[in-house]
Amino acid sequence: MASTSRGDSLPKVQCPNHPDAILVEDYRAGDMICPECGLVVGDRVIDVGSEWRTFTNEKATNDPSRVGDAQNPLLNGGDLSTMISKGTGAASFDEFGNSKYQNRRTMSSADRAMLNAFKEITTMSDRINLPRNIIDRTNNLFKQVYEQKSLKGRSNDAIASACLYIACRQEGVPRTFKEICAVSRISKKEIGRCFKLILKALETSVDLITTGDFMSRFCSNLGLPKQVQIAATYIARKAVELDLVPGRSPISVAAAAIYMASQASAEKKTQKEIGDIAGVADVTIRQSYRLIYPRAADLFPPDFKFDTPVDKLPQL
Amino acid sequence: MEQNNSLTPFPQGLASPPGAMTPVMPIFSPTMRYNTGLTPQPVQNTNSLSLLEEQQRQQQQQQQQQATPQLYHSQVSTTTALPGNTPVHTTPLTPMTPITPATPASESSGILPQLQNIVSTVNLGCKLDLKTIALRARNAEYNPKRFAAVIMRIREPRTTALIFSSGKMVCTGAKSEVQSRLAARKYARVVQKLGFPAKFLDFKIQNMVGSCDVKFPIRLEGLVLTHQQFSSYEPELFPGLIYRMIKPRIVLLIFVSGKVVLTGAKVRAEIYEAFENIYPILKGFRKTT
């Protein structure tokens, strides 16, 4: 009969015939089985699965699992403290209506700031509908920066916003600083400063932004059809290749390209509308448009259906 | 003192002795076409605020810095011009042959960055009452709620000074080291005339800004790709590329048009050296269209 080697300091379970074999866990019976010979090595192993099956039921307001929320071991410092939750029922209130056992707030004070920041990151990301992978990446970045402590004096919200910006960049779907500003209470200047400091602290770098990164988002927000979006992408790329707009921010060039494409199509948008969506001033769009207008005929894709011909495009 | 044909050993690394108030002369650099034949003038370690002395010293040094061939011979007579300052030894002037170090295979750029701004500090050595200074001096503004210093300006050299109540002063806006020093002396003179026992201690140049033009457009995207440990290019934040050179420790702002701004230097030679270092790199990223 196999027995667990309790004589050692660590109760290491292993098969007596195959000490090197990694034991397979059979959770239904609570056994540890050796895959080489099939010997049941350990038994009555505690089952860490859920206690009962829970179905999503609109009537059930509480999840009866006593095991609690899924742990977040990557991000917290192994949060093993005990929390007292808010009481249900009448007995949990003493006189005056205050709840007994009020002390449910003390939990891992070291990670409190980090949890706050994670909550803030989730809130910001929800506002612009960012997917879970970007949120996770942002959380990871924030954790790294927080543990390094090199940016300790800066506001956590600023660091969180900057981490969000970096995460979007790293995932290949950059958001402009103005878009991050729109969902954060921090100014663009401060986010920019934190951004540069974080890149230095984590010793990473990010790719340069290109005009094509923003086309799909801006065009969808403006309600432009797919053809116009393709045309605008082509125009912006060509304009940069031909170096018609040296030194201009890619956002401004993208906005001007969208303007040109939309004016040539049936869905005409004004500079003001595009400026509102892109976060660019309409005079800036005008400036960039003036630079690409002379070569307009070369910039359009060859298979584009013109609603307004190239020579009738507005000249500002 | 006649000029001899042998090359006088040129003291490299002309650092002023501590406490002296000669500005550091431009350290020998490949961009200096002719050597200026300078050795540090023996100056009395004086804190006197005699502007006449200062101006004469400044003029002499400016002449020597320009180093045009015509001036060489006329300089023989001016070395003893300082009143009340008997030089211990007259400086022998080296001949006009340019002493160039062993130049590397690549030639120098031929472009010299121009200095645009010098920031310097000096300690006047006594506590000051900013209110009386602001009331009695001309061209002085003092708004204690906004900033705790008197802001004073003079027209020649066109500079601005921040004068603090501890007696320390910051002088900005000068275009050369000697002008910065002269301006600081003028401010100290103003303060002295208002009745404070002002001295001129620890004059130090804190920052020098230079700019130049390489005359060709630059591909900043290429530069940021290859030198990404040093460069930061965020068109959303700033249209120029910020290049932080490690040696010498200078920050360069490089623009698409080919204009370059260099800042963070304590001495002129750092600016020249930094530009010489960056020029071949920029040539490699020249826009070909």
XYZ file of C-alpha atoms in Angstrom:
605
model
C 0.000 0.000 0.000
C 1.311 3.386 -0.824
C 1.470 5.969 1.827
C 2.313 9.586 1.870
C 5.824 10.172 3.067
C 4.983 12.105 6.211
C 8.373 11.631 7.714
C 9.835 14.492 5.640
C 9.403 18.146 6.424
C 7.401 18.543 3.221
C 4.706 16.000 2.711
C 5.691 15.184 -0.822
C 3.429 12.699 -2.415
C 5.063 10.346 -4.840
C 4.597 6.865 -6.129
C 7.000 4.423 -4.435
C 7.726 2.637 -7.686
C 8.041 5.719 -9.860
C 9.316 8.595 -7.768
C 9.824 10.781 -10.776
C 6.354 10.388 -12.216
C 4.142 13.431 -11.988
C 0.895 12.397 -10.331
C -2.376 12.962 -12.053
C -5.169 14.373 -10.005
C -8.574 12.781 -10.209
C -10.718 15.407 -8.646
C -13.962 13.486 -8.731
C -12.753 10.862 -6.357
C -10.101 12.989 -4.720
C -7.222 10.756 -5.722
C -3.706 11.227 -6.924
C -2.871 8.524 -9.425
C 0.511 7.553 -10.811
C 0.307 7.531 -14.597
C 2.949 4.858 -14.993
C 1.451 2.068 -12.974
C -1.992 3.350 -12.049
C -1.376 3.219 -8.327
C -3.581 5.460 -6.233
C -1.048 7.337 -4.204
C -2.992 9.916 -2.293
C -6.594 9.836 -1.410
C -9.126 12.077 0.189
C -7.454 15.104 -1.339
C -9.453 18.242 -0.687
C -11.516 19.266 -3.684
C -11.041 22.908 -4.477
C -13.774 23.091 -7.068
C -17.094 24.750 -6.418
C -19.405 23.204 -3.901
C -22.558 23.031 -5.875
C -23.600 23.801 -9.336
C -24.912 27.279 -9.835
C -26.974 28.146 -12.851
C -27.502 31.661 -13.977
C -30.916 32.345 -12.639
C -32.487 35.778 -12.680
C -34.156 35.159 -9.331
C -30.992 34.221 -7.496
C -29.513 37.469 -6.279
C -26.666 35.973 -4.369
C -24.128 33.477 -5.529
C -24.147 30.834 -2.775
C -20.524 29.914 -3.323
C -18.639 30.076 -0.084
C -15.303 29.990 -1.812
C -15.497 33.612 -2.833
C -14.317 35.595 -5.815
C -11.638 34.360 -8.113
C -8.278 35.327 -6.781
C -6.236 37.830 -8.710
C -2.805 36.510 -7.825
C -0.938 38.211 -10.635
C -1.901 41.655 -9.622
C -2.370 41.601 -5.886
C 0.261 40.556 -3.475
C -1.447 37.286 -2.689
C -4.499 38.692 -1.004
C -5.247 36.160 1.698
C -6.851 38.473 4.208
C -10.367 38.022 5.498
C -13.089 40.497 4.750
C -16.359 40.812 6.610
C -19.087 41.542 4.133
C -22.169 43.609 4.665
C -24.707 41.790 6.733
C -28.060 40.552 5.442
C -31.128 40.242 7.576
C -32.235 42.266 10.574
C -29.838 40.856 13.104
C -26.817 42.472 11.563
C -27.940 45.928 12.645
C -27.546 47.163 16.161
C -29.513 50.080 17.611
C -29.342 53.372 15.738
C -29.411 51.446 12.500
C -25.655 51.085 12.138
C -24.466 47.755 10.976
C -22.520 45.600 13.366
C -19.111 44.480 12.281
C -18.414 47.681 10.472
C -14.794 46.939 10.158
C -14.765 45.508 6.717
C -12.413 47.949 5.150
C -9.033 46.927 6.442
C -7.516 44.787 3.753
C -3.964 44.836 2.522
C -3.366 48.559 2.865
C -0.249 48.241 0.754
C -2.338 47.216 -2.243
C -5.149 49.614 -1.584
C -3.755 52.246 -3.916
C -3.185 49.627 -6.555
C -6.736 48.297 -6.299
C -8.037 51.827 -6.530
C -6.002 52.389 -9.635
C -7.300 49.149 -11.171
C -10.821 50.267 -10.522
C -10.047 53.602 -12.142
C -8.464 51.898 -15.145
C -11.516 49.702 -15.584
C -13.796 52.733 -15.360
C -11.789 54.656 -17.941
C -11.619 51.701 -20.293
C -15.340 51.102 -20.043
C -16.009 54.614 -21.193
C -14.259 53.965 -24.494
C -15.174 50.287 -24.691
C -11.710 48.833 -24.537
C -11.424 45.031 -24.586
C -10.275 42.980 -21.670
C -6.801 42.323 -23.002
C -5.958 46.021 -23.042
C -7.263 46.407 -19.505
C -5.132 43.480 -18.362
C -2.091 44.895 -20.062
C -2.709 48.253 -18.464
C -3.024 46.637 -15.063
C 0.225 44.811 -15.568
C 2.009 47.965 -16.628
C 0.645 49.810 -13.644
C 1.785 47.081 -11.323
C 5.288 47.202 -12.758
C 5.475 50.946 -12.462
C 4.034 50.929 -8.978
C 6.462 48.334 -7.714
C 9.397 50.170 -9.196
C 8.482 53.259 -7.217
C 10.431 55.544 -9.535
C 7.277 57.552 -10.277
C 6.063 57.503 -6.725
C 5.366 61.223 -6.440
C 3.037 61.353 -9.419
C -0.686 61.089 -9.112
C -1.846 57.488 -9.490
C -4.569 58.558 -11.870
C -2.009 60.173 -14.143
C 0.109 57.035 -14.134
C -2.974 54.913 -14.786
C -3.973 57.088 -17.743
C -0.474 56.939 -19.154
C -0.399 53.146 -18.707
C -3.691 52.940 -20.575
C -2.223 54.959 -23.414
C 0.863 52.755 -23.566
C -1.218 49.577 -23.451
C -3.351 50.721 -26.382
C -0.174 51.533 -28.295
C 1.431 48.215 -27.498
C -1.637 46.288 -28.610
C -1.454 48.001 -31.986
C -4.604 50.059 -31.552
C -3.309 53.423 -30.375
C -5.625 56.002 -28.910
C -4.750 59.658 -29.196
C -3.807 61.529 -26.058
C -6.955 63.580 -26.444
C -9.087 60.447 -26.435
C -7.469 59.342 -23.184
C -7.938 62.841 -21.788
C -11.628 62.629 -22.582
C -12.062 59.698 -20.195
C -9.591 60.819 -17.558
C -9.476 63.810 -15.270
C -5.782 64.351 -15.946
C -4.535 66.961 -18.407
C -2.854 65.986 -21.671
C 0.375 67.597 -20.499
C 0.530 65.513 -17.363
C -0.337 62.314 -19.206
C 2.392 63.086 -21.732
C 4.919 63.657 -18.959
C 4.001 60.430 -17.180
C 4.088 58.593 -20.485
C 7.678 59.590 -21.122
C 8.682 58.815 -17.551
C 7.087 55.376 -17.652
C 8.827 54.484 -20.905
C 12.084 55.420 -19.288
C 11.333 53.573 -16.053
C 10.272 50.349 -17.742
C 12.929 50.719 -20.427
C 10.483 49.956 -23.198
C 9.657 51.820 -26.315
C 6.559 52.035 -28.445
C 6.085 52.089 -32.190
C 5.483 55.337 -33.967
C 1.849 56.127 -34.715
C 0.730 56.029 -38.325
C -2.266 57.525 -40.043
C -3.866 54.161 -40.681
C -4.198 53.364 -36.977
C -7.054 55.792 -36.523
C -8.920 55.532 -39.786
C -11.385 52.854 -38.857
C -12.325 54.488 -35.594
C -12.727 58.008 -36.929
C -14.622 56.906 -40.008
C -17.026 54.740 -38.032
C -17.680 57.525 -35.570
C -18.467 59.812 -38.480
C -20.676 57.204 -40.088
C -18.724 57.062 -43.314
C -19.113 54.031 -45.575
C -16.354 51.513 -45.998
C -15.342 52.818 -49.421
C -14.653 56.265 -48.049
C -12.641 54.797 -45.228
C -10.512 52.796 -47.636
C -10.030 55.862 -49.786
C -9.051 58.014 -46.814
C -6.548 55.425 -45.639
C -5.022 55.301 -49.090
C -4.899 59.091 -49.369
C -3.180 59.506 -46.004
C -0.649 56.810 -46.733
C 0.160 58.259 -50.127
C 0.467 61.749 -48.702
C 3.031 60.581 -46.169
C 4.920 58.554 -48.763
C 5.112 61.482 -51.153
C 6.184 63.648 -48.207
C 3.551 66.282 -48.888
C 3.034 66.937 -45.179
C 6.436 67.005 -43.488
C 6.339 67.584 -39.773
C 2.555 67.323 -39.459
C 1.078 65.137 -36.762
C -0.330 61.908 -38.257
C -3.688 62.707 -36.660
C -3.955 65.971 -38.586
C -2.988 64.247 -41.819
C -5.562 61.532 -41.181
C -8.245 64.145 -40.527
C -7.390 66.003 -43.735
C -7.456 62.743 -45.700
C -10.879 61.891 -44.282
C -12.087 65.341 -45.243
C -10.856 64.964 -48.796
C -12.298 61.487 -49.162
C -15.647 62.441 -47.710
C -15.901 65.550 -49.881
C -15.262 63.443 -52.966
C -17.946 60.974 -51.985
C -21.658 61.300 -51.395
C -21.237 61.556 -47.625
C -19.746 64.980 -47.181
C -18.560 65.929 -43.743
C -17.555 69.390 -42.622
C -14.169 70.183 -41.182
C -15.783 70.990 -37.872
C -17.380 67.550 -37.579
C -14.133 65.795 -38.420
C -12.281 68.063 -36.024
C -14.656 67.162 -33.218
C -14.194 63.443 -33.741
C -10.451 63.507 -34.253
C -9.695 66.091 -31.591
C -8.026 68.325 -34.160
C -8.769 72.012 -34.639
C -10.467 72.763 -37.945
C -7.773 75.274 -38.859
C -5.288 72.435 -38.533
C -7.325 70.306 -40.892
C -7.415 73.270 -43.243
C -3.637 73.621 -43.124
C -2.992 69.963 -43.839
C -5.690 69.919 -46.503
C -4.019 72.820 -48.273
C -0.812 70.795 -48.388
C -2.396 67.713 -49.945
C -4.875 69.495 -52.229
C -2.457 70.216 -55.082
C -1.735 66.510 -55.601
C -5.302 65.377 -54.959
C -5.543 63.533 -58.261
C -2.579 61.313 -57.399
C -3.735 60.559 -53.900
C -7.029 58.862 -54.564
C -7.061 55.092 -55.023
C -7.429 54.096 -58.668
C -10.773 52.360 -58.246
C -12.518 55.107 -56.354
C -16.019 56.155 -57.455
C -16.131 59.913 -57.394
C -19.356 61.607 -56.445
C -17.640 64.952 -56.804
C -14.762 64.955 -59.283
C -11.303 65.905 -58.192
C -11.332 69.337 -59.758
C -14.568 70.220 -57.964
C -13.139 69.474 -54.540
C -13.408 72.456 -52.187
C -10.331 74.589 -52.087
C -9.645 76.385 -48.829
C 57.131 90.058 -27.749
C 57.932 88.708 -31.141
C 56.242 85.723 -32.602
C 58.461 82.736 -32.951
C 57.921 80.124 -35.578
C 57.997 77.203 -33.254
C 54.665 76.053 -32.056
C 54.112 77.009 -28.493
C 52.668 74.099 -26.626
C 49.042 74.923 -26.376
C 47.582 74.161 -23.005
C 44.770 71.782 -23.556
C 41.846 71.747 -21.264
C 41.830 75.381 -20.328
C 40.007 75.189 -17.085
C 39.972 78.320 -15.014
C 41.455 77.864 -11.611
C 38.746 77.732 -9.049
C 37.693 81.067 -7.774
C 39.019 82.930 -10.785
C 36.577 84.891 -12.741
C 37.827 84.378 -16.229
C 35.194 82.694 -18.298
C 36.286 79.362 -19.616
C 37.792 79.867 -23.027
C 36.568 77.675 -25.823
C 38.362 74.407 -25.518
C 40.186 73.372 -28.623
C 37.724 71.870 -31.049
C 38.010 70.727 -34.632
C 35.695 73.460 -35.734
C 38.024 76.266 -34.768
C 39.722 77.191 -37.947
C 42.671 79.046 -36.495
C 43.922 78.737 -33.057
C 43.435 81.835 -31.071
C 46.797 81.697 -29.442
C 45.322 82.148 -26.015
C 46.609 81.409 -22.657
C 44.577 82.429 -19.644
C 45.246 85.990 -18.739
C 46.571 86.341 -15.231
C 43.767 88.262 -13.606
C 43.722 89.386 -10.037
C 41.130 87.445 -8.163
C 39.087 90.564 -7.758
C 35.466 90.906 -6.866
C 35.513 94.537 -7.704
C 32.645 95.644 -9.793
C 34.592 98.051 -11.929
C 32.748 97.848 -15.183
C 35.539 99.564 -17.058
C 37.884 96.687 -16.313
C 35.243 94.182 -17.172
C 34.400 95.792 -20.455
C 37.990 96.053 -21.504
C 38.568 92.453 -20.622
C 35.466 91.493 -22.526
C 36.479 93.427 -25.607
C 39.906 91.945 -25.602
C 38.575 88.461 -25.299
C 36.034 89.048 -28.015
C 38.748 90.255 -30.310
C 40.797 87.234 -29.573
C 37.885 84.935 -30.077
C 37.131 86.224 -33.531
C 40.723 85.627 -34.457
C 40.690 87.126 -37.906
C 44.118 87.195 -39.475
C 44.249 90.980 -39.503
C 43.774 91.218 -35.803
C 46.612 88.900 -35.033
C 49.265 91.468 -35.490
C 47.332 94.192 -33.825
C 46.860 92.056 -30.811
C 50.485 92.313 -29.880
C 49.902 95.721 -28.476
C 46.704 95.099 -26.584
C 47.895 92.505 -24.164
C 49.086 95.082 -21.716
C 46.087 97.362 -21.944
C 44.341 96.608 -18.662
C 44.690 99.505 -16.289
C 46.073 98.722 -12.921
C 46.618 95.161 -13.910
C 50.273 94.576 -14.457
C 50.516 91.243 -16.144
C 53.088 88.980 -14.648
C 54.121 87.772 -18.047
C 53.061 88.857 -21.482
C 51.441 86.174 -23.509
C 53.368 84.981 -26.499
C 51.172 84.747 -29.529
C 51.437 81.561 -31.509
C 51.794 81.785 -35.290
C 48.849 81.573 -37.553
C 49.261 77.994 -38.727
C 46.153 76.162 -37.634
C 47.003 73.453 -35.222
C 44.521 70.710 -36.000
C 44.550 67.445 -34.154
C 44.714 64.234 -36.107
C 41.380 64.562 -37.847
C 39.393 61.408 -38.409
C 38.539 60.273 -41.885
C 35.204 62.089 -41.985
C 35.525 65.794 -42.433
C 33.933 68.203 -39.995
C 30.563 69.589 -40.794
C 31.673 73.115 -41.405
C 28.637 74.386 -39.545
C 29.008 76.099 -36.225
C 26.117 76.166 -33.804
C 25.277 79.699 -32.690
C 24.717 80.320 -29.011
C 21.258 81.685 -28.334
C 20.949 81.812 -24.593
C 23.171 81.537 -21.543
C 21.815 81.100 -18.034
C 24.179 81.922 -15.224
C 24.011 82.403 -11.488
C 25.980 84.557 -9.149
C 25.902 85.186 -5.431
C 25.866 88.820 -4.397
C 26.851 87.813 -0.913
C 24.389 89.847 1.128
C 20.708 89.804 1.974
C 18.651 92.128 -0.157
C 15.450 94.027 0.424
C 13.494 93.364 -2.742
C 10.939 96.051 -2.077
C 13.480 98.875 -2.090
C 15.166 97.445 -5.141
C 11.860 97.265 -6.983
C 10.879 100.760 -5.967
C 14.114 102.512 -6.707
C 15.596 100.638 -9.653
C 14.462 101.214 -13.187
C 13.111 98.319 -15.285
C 12.409 96.181 -12.249
C 9.198 94.329 -11.513
C 8.315 92.624 -8.287
C 5.106 90.728 -7.664
C 5.631 88.740 -4.452
C 2.308 86.945 -4.836
C 3.334 85.564 -8.184
C 7.060 85.038 -7.736
C 9.438 85.734 -4.890
C 12.092 87.616 -6.856
C 12.673 90.951 -8.523
C 12.785 90.685 -12.312
C 15.169 93.250 -13.713
C 16.101 93.878 -17.316
C 18.893 95.780 -18.986
C 19.216 96.722 -22.595
C 22.852 96.152 -23.260
C 23.515 93.191 -23.277
C 19.835 92.396 -23.585
C 19.284 90.217 -20.546
C 16.897 89.551 -17.696
C 17.877 88.871 -14.123
C 15.978 87.289 -11.251
C 17.227 88.722 -7.993
C 16.265 86.876 -4.844
C 16.193 88.161 -1.309
C 18.945 85.786 -0.244
C 21.325 87.685 -2.487
C 21.492 85.101 -5.241
C 20.828 86.129 -8.786
C 20.047 84.331 -12.042
C 20.977 86.074 -15.289
C 19.391 84.883 -18.542
C 19.274 85.930 -22.154
C 22.893 86.633 -22.979
C 24.326 85.342 -26.222
C 27.854 84.591 -25.061
C 29.716 83.765 -21.882
C 31.460 87.096 -21.586
C 28.231 88.959 -22.223
C 26.539 86.937 -19.505
C 29.284 87.807 -17.081
C 29.242 91.458 -18.049
C 25.503 91.628 -17.670
C 25.673 89.950 -14.264
C 28.238 92.502 -13.234
C 25.982 95.311 -14.389
C 23.109 94.000 -12.342
C 25.367 93.679 -9.336
C 26.463 97.230 -9.915
C 22.845 98.395 -9.929
C 22.225 96.622 -6.662
C 25.413 98.063 -5.237
C 24.407 101.584 -6.190
C 21.124 101.117 -4.367
C 23.112 100.807 -1.179
C 23.603 97.102 -0.636
C 27.117 95.746 -0.058
C 26.998 93.582 -3.146
C 29.882 91.316 -4.087
C 30.399 89.098 -7.085
C 30.922 85.580 -5.817
C 30.743 82.204 -7.558
C 29.736 83.294 -11.004
C 28.838 80.106 -12.829
C 27.279 79.400 -16.161
C 24.506 76.879 -15.613
C 23.114 76.312 -19.070
C 23.928 77.164 -22.650
C 21.574 76.860 -25.599
C 22.737 76.772 -29.189
C 21.027 76.301 -32.515
C 22.038 75.564 -36.062
C 20.744 74.394 -39.399
C 22.015 71.362 -41.276
C 20.346 72.653 -44.446
C 18.622 69.440 -45.459
C 15.345 67.810 -44.361
C 15.615 64.883 -41.966
C 13.688 61.619 -41.705
C 12.794 61.653 -38.034
C 10.957 58.321 -38.204
C 14.121 56.588 -39.350
C 16.164 58.254 -36.654
C 13.807 57.212 -33.898
C 13.837 53.611 -35.132
C 17.577 53.221 -35.066
C 18.404 55.330 -32.026
C 15.460 54.510 -29.885
C 17.384 54.354 -26.611
C 18.277 57.995 -27.017
C 15.385 59.433 -29.007
C 11.830 60.304 -28.195
C 9.573 61.345 -31.058
C 5.921 61.903 -30.265
C 4.312 64.068 -32.943
C 1.239 64.409 -30.761
C 3.267 65.974 -27.992
C 5.979 67.910 -29.821
C 6.870 68.159 -33.499
C 10.575 67.678 -32.942
C 12.582 64.638 -32.016
C 14.189 64.861 -28.569
C 17.608 63.246 -28.653
C 19.362 62.795 -25.322
C 23.028 62.337 -26.041
C 24.956 60.564 -23.319
C 28.386 61.917 -23.997
C 28.447 64.874 -23.785
C 25.254 65.107 -21.808
C 23.295 67.339 -24.146
C 19.691 67.318 -25.248
C 19.103 68.035 -28.918
C 15.784 68.969 -30.489
C 15.868 67.859 -34.093
C 13.218 69.065 -36.507
C 12.092 67.884 -39.898
C 13.283 71.084 -41.542
C 16.862 70.379 -40.526
C 17.062 72.859 -37.692
C 18.719 71.571 -34.549
C 18.591 73.086 -31.056
C 21.185 71.970 -28.513
C 20.803 72.632 -24.823
C 22.065 71.535 -21.449
C 25.692 72.449 -21.925
C 27.868 73.994 -19.270
C 30.630 74.979 -21.684
C 30.638 75.971 -25.320
C 32.738 73.006 -26.362
C 30.023 70.570 -25.313
C 27.641 72.139 -27.808
C 30.190 71.921 -30.579
C 31.104 68.373 -29.684
C 27.480 67.285 -29.544
C 26.803 68.784 -32.942
C 29.841 67.106 -34.420
C 28.599 63.819 -33.027
C 25.090 64.179 -34.407
C 25.945 65.574 -37.807
C 27.039 62.296 -39.454
C 24.001 60.575 -37.986
C 21.720 63.209 -39.450
C 23.422 62.966 -42.813
C 22.489 59.321 -42.820
C 18.822 60.210 -42.429
C 18.674 62.888 -45.033
C 15.433 62.967 -47.004
C 16.183 62.022 -50.564
C 13.159 63.572 -52.313
